[in-house]
PDB file of C-alpha atoms in Angstrom:
ATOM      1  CA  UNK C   1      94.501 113.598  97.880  1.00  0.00           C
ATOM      2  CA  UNK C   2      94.327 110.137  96.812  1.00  0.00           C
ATOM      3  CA  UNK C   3      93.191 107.051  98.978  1.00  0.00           C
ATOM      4  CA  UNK C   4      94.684 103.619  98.284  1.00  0.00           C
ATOM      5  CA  UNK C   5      93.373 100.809  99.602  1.00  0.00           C
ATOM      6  CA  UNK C   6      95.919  97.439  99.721  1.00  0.00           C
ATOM      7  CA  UNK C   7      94.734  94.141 101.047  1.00  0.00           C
ATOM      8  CA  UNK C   8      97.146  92.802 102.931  1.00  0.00           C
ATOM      9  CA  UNK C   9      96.844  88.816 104.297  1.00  0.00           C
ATOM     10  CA  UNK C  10      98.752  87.692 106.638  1.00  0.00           C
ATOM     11  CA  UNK C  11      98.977  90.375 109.606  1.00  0.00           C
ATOM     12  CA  UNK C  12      97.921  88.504 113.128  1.00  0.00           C
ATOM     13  CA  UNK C  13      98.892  91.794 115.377  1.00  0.00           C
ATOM     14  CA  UNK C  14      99.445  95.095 115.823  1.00  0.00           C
ATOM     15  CA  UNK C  15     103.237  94.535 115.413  1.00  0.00           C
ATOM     16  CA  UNK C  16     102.772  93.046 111.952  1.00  0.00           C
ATOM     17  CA  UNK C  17     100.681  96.537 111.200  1.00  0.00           C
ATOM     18  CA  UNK C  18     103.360  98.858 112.051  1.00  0.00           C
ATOM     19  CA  UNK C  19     106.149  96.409 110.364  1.00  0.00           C
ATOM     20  CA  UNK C  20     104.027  97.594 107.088  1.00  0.00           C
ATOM     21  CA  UNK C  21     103.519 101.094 107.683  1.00  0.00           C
ATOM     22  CA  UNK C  22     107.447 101.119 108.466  1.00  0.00           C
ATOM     23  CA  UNK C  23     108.055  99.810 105.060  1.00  0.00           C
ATOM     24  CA  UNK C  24     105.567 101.596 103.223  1.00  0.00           C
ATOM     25  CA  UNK C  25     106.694 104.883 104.754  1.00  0.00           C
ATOM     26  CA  UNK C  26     110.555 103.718 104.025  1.00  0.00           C
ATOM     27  CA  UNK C  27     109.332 103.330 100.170  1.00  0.00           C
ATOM     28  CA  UNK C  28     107.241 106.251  99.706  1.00  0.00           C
ATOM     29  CA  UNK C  29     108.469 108.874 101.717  1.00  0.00           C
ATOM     30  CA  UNK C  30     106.025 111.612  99.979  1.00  0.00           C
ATOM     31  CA  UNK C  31     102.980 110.055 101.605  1.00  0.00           C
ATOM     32  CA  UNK C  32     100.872 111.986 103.891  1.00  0.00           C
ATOM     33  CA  UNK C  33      99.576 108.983 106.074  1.00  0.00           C
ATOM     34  CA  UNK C  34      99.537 105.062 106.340  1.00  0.00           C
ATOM     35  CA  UNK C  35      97.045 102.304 108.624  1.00  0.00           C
ATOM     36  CA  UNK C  36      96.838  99.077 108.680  1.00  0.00           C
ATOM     37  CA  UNK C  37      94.715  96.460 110.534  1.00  0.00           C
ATOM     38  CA  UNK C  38      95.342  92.905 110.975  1.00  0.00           C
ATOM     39  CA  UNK C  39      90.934  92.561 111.154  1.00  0.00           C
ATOM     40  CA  UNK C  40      90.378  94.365 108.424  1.00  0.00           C
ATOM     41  CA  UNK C  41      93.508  93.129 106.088  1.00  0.00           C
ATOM     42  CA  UNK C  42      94.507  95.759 104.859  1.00  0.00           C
ATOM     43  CA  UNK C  43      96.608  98.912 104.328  1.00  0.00           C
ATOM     44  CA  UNK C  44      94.851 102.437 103.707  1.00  0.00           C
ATOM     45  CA  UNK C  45      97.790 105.093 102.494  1.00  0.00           C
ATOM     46  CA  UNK C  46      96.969 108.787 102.012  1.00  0.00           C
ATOM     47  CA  UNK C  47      99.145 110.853  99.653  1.00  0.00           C
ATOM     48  CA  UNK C  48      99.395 113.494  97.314  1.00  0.00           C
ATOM     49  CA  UNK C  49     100.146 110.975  94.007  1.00  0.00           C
ATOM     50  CA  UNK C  50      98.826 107.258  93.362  1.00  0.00           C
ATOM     51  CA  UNK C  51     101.573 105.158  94.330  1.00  0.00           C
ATOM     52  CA  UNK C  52     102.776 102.872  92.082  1.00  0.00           C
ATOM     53  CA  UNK C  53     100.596  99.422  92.427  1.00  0.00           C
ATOM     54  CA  UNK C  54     103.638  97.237  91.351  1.00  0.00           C
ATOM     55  CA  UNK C  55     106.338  98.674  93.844  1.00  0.00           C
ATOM     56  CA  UNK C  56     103.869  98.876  96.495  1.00  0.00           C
ATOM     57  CA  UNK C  57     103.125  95.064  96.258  1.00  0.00           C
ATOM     58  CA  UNK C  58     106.413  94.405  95.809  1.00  0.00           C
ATOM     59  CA  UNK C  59     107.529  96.386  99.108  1.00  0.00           C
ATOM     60  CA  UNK C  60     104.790  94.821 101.347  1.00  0.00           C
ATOM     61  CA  UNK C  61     105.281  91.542  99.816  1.00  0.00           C
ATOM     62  CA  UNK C  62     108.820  91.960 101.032  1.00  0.00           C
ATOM     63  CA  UNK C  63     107.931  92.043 104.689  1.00  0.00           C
ATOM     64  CA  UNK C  64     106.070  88.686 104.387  1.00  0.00           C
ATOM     65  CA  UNK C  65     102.768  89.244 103.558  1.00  0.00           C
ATOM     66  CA  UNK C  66     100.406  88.312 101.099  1.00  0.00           C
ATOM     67  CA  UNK C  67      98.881  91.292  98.545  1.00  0.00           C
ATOM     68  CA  UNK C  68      95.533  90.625  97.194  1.00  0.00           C
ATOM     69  CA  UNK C  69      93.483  93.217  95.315  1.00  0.00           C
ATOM     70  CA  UNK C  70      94.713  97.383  95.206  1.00  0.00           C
ATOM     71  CA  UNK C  71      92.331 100.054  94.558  1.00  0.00           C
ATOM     72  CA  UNK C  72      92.923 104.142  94.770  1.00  0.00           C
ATOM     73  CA  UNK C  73      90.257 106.833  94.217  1.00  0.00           C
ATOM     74  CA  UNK C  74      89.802 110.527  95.890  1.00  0.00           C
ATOM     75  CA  UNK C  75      90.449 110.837  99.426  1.00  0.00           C
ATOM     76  CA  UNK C  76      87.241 112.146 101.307  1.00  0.00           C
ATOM     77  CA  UNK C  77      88.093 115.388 103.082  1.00  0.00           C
ATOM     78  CA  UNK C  78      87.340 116.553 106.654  1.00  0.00           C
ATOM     79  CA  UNK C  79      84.860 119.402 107.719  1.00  0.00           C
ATOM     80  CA  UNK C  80      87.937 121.739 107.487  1.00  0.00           C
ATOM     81  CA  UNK C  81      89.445 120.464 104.264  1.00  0.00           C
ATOM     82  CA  UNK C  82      92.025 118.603 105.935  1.00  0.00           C
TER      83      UNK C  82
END
């Protein structure tokens, strides 16, 4: 599993989170799980296959937010391999 990591600038609420994860899910509809925080600004999507960094900014800049810096490396997995 791979863990990508999208700062995202420009969320104030929790409403602002889930308009992201809406469009992120509506994009990518082969990912396994998507949070965001409006403290932490950013966007943490789990999935199978590194999304592409160039439609993924594109998408969430699309909702009206800011995309700073993307990074992806190996998902850490639970006690039971989940």
């Amino acid at each position: 599993m791979i863990k990508t990591t999208v700062e995202v600038k420009g969320m104030m609420c929790g409403m602002c989170e889930a308009h992201v994860n809406d469009a992120v899910r509506k994009a990518f509809p082969n990912i396994k799980k998507v949070t965001s925080s409006h403290s932490k600004n950013e966007t943490v999507i789990t999935s199978e296959t590194q999304p592409d960094a160039a439609e993924l900014k594109s998408v969430i800049e699309a909702t009206g937010y800011e995309v700073g810096a993307i990074t992806s490396g190996e998902a850490k997995r639970g006690i039971f391999g989940k």
